[in-house]
Amino acid sequence: MPTETWTIKRLLQWTTDFLQKKGVDAPRLTAEILLAHILKKDRLYLYVHYDQPLTLYELATFKKLLKRRLSHEPLAYIIEEQAFWSLSFKVTPAVIIPRPETERLIEVSLEIIQQRGLTLPWILDWGTGSGVIAVVLGKEIKKAHMVATDISFPALKVAKENAFKHKVKIDFVLARDLTLFKSTVFDIIVSNPPYIKTEDIPTLAPEIQYEPIEALDGGEDGLKYIGYLLKKAHVYLKSKGYLIMEIGYNQRKSIEKLIASLPCWKGALFFKDYAGLERVVVIEKNHG
Ligand SMILES: C[S@@+](CC[C@H](N)C(=O)[O-])C[C@H]1O[C@@H](n2cnc3c(N)ncnc32)[C@H](O)[C@@H]1O
């Protein structure tokens, strides 16, 4: 990058062209987000201050962040922030970057809670990561009692920061299974568990390789944790409770087969995401 004085406008134009040539997604947006982050301003500020010259320090910092993005590091990790459900969440490499499919999981969960008329629900978010599910459900259902677990202590630290930032009370628990809970306490167990087949992970986009493996790896068949929850979650659900999970787009058949072998469940409903893929499953506990 040339070292002469640069204005916001020139730097944005130059970076957009540069990123486009390098094949980086959303080049203009990336340039704007990085520059706004460095200037500690919002993106609108850039447009209103097009002619503002940048200092050498700002330029050097920009160059450093640009290099990280060119090495495929996700933008969210570089700026330590991701928008989700119109809120801003802290993210670090200790947690996966929340995805739009997970917003669908939350929408479906809210529909179920409303349909059932649950006004004071006890909800467990299993594998909370950055805490997005627990925080959003806690915000949307004011009287919910939210509990969130994760196997990762650094992830729980991020989730706690997000709960604090959004003023949601959540009981966080470091745990690898459900056994520390009393039976039949929860109305809903919601989870976006790791569900990618181990062998598929290295074939995924280079950006995904920056995300924590324990958040992605669903074992040999991708069903290690989905299977675990299907086998155990009913014990911790109240009568008429629900297990609601995000799943892989091609996992419906295997999940149906598993459910059919488990009399603890009444049946499953599958919901599509906005790309038309079945990405959410709702399973009702068999109380008969
Ligand atoms: C796919 S990420 C979901 C994170 C977050 N809920 C979201 O939707 O963005 C799965 C999470 O499950 C956690 N996890 C993996 N194994 C676990 C286990 N045995 N017990 C609890 N959490 C686990 C991972 O650390 C990770 O944070």
CSV table of C-alpha atoms and ligand atoms in Angstrom, one decimal, residues 84 94-99 102 105 125-134 149-152 155 173 175-177 191-195 212-217 225 228 246, ligand 1:
chain,number,residue,atom,x,y,z
A,84,PHE,CA,-27.1,-11.4,15.4
A,94,ALA,CA,-13.0,-19.3,21.6
A,95,VAL,CA,-16.5,-19.4,20.1
A,96,ILE,CA,-18.1,-20.0,16.7
A,97,ILE,CA,-19.4,-17.0,14.8
A,98,PRO,CA,-23.2,-17.0,15.2
A,99,ARG,CA,-25.0,-17.8,11.9
A,102,THR,CA,-29.3,-20.1,14.5
A,105,LEU,CA,-33.6,-21.9,15.6
A,125,ASP,CA,-29.1,-23.7,26.1
A,126,TRP,CA,-26.8,-26.6,25.7
A,127,GLY,CA,-23.4,-25.6,24.1
A,128,THR,CA,-24.0,-21.9,24.4
A,129,GLY,CA,-20.7,-20.7,22.8
A,130,SER,CA,-21.0,-16.9,22.6
A,131,GLY,CA,-24.3,-17.1,24.4
A,132,VAL,CA,-26.4,-15.8,21.5
A,133,ILE,CA,-29.3,-18.3,21.9
A,134,ALA,CA,-29.6,-17.8,25.7
A,149,THR,CA,-23.8,-24.8,29.5
A,150,ASP,CA,-20.6,-25.2,27.6
A,151,ILE,CA,-17.7,-27.6,27.7
A,152,SER,CA,-15.3,-24.6,27.1
A,155,ALA,CA,-16.4,-19.7,25.5
A,173,VAL,CA,-22.5,-23.8,33.9
A,175,ALA,CA,-20.3,-29.0,31.9
A,176,ARG,CA,-19.8,-31.7,29.4
A,177,ASP,CA,-23.1,-33.5,30.0
A,191,SER,CA,-29.1,-26.5,21.3
A,192,ASN,CA,-27.0,-25.8,18.3
A,193,PRO,CA,-24.7,-28.7,18.9
A,194,PRO,CA,-21.5,-29.5,16.9
A,195,TYR,CA,-22.9,-31.5,13.9
A,212,PRO,CA,-12.9,-23.9,17.5
A,213,ILE,CA,-12.9,-27.5,16.5
A,214,GLU,CA,-14.9,-28.6,19.6
A,215,ALA,CA,-17.8,-26.3,18.4
A,216,LEU,CA,-17.9,-28.0,14.9
A,217,ASP,CA,-16.9,-31.6,15.2
A,225,TYR,CA,-24.0,-34.8,20.2
A,228,TYR,CA,-26.5,-37.8,23.0
A,246,GLU,CA,-30.2,-26.9,14.9
B,1,LIG,C1,-22.0,-25.1,17.1
B,1,LIG,S1,-21.4,-24.4,18.6
B,1,LIG,C2,-22.9,-23.4,19.1
B,1,LIG,C3,-22.5,-22.1,19.8
B,1,LIG,C4,-23.7,-21.2,20.0
B,1,LIG,N1,-24.8,-21.8,20.7
B,1,LIG,C5,-24.2,-20.7,18.6
B,1,LIG,O1,-25.3,-21.2,18.2
B,1,LIG,O2,-23.6,-19.9,18.0
B,1,LIG,C6,-21.5,-25.7,19.7
B,1,LIG,C7,-21.0,-25.4,21.2
B,1,LIG,O3,-21.1,-26.6,21.9
B,1,LIG,C8,-20.0,-26.7,22.8
B,1,LIG,N2,-19.8,-28.1,23.2
B,1,LIG,C9,-19.1,-29.1,22.5
B,1,LIG,N3,-19.2,-30.2,23.2
B,1,LIG,C10,-19.9,-30.0,24.3
B,1,LIG,C11,-20.3,-30.8,25.5
B,1,LIG,N4,-20.0,-32.0,25.6
B,1,LIG,N5,-21.0,-30.2,26.4
B,1,LIG,C12,-21.4,-28.9,26.3
B,1,LIG,N6,-21.0,-28.1,25.3
B,1,LIG,C13,-20.3,-28.6,24.3
B,1,LIG,C14,-18.9,-26.1,22.0
B,1,LIG,O4,-17.9,-25.6,22.9
B,1,LIG,C15,-19.6,-24.9,21.3
B,1,LIG,O5,-19.5,-23.7,22.0
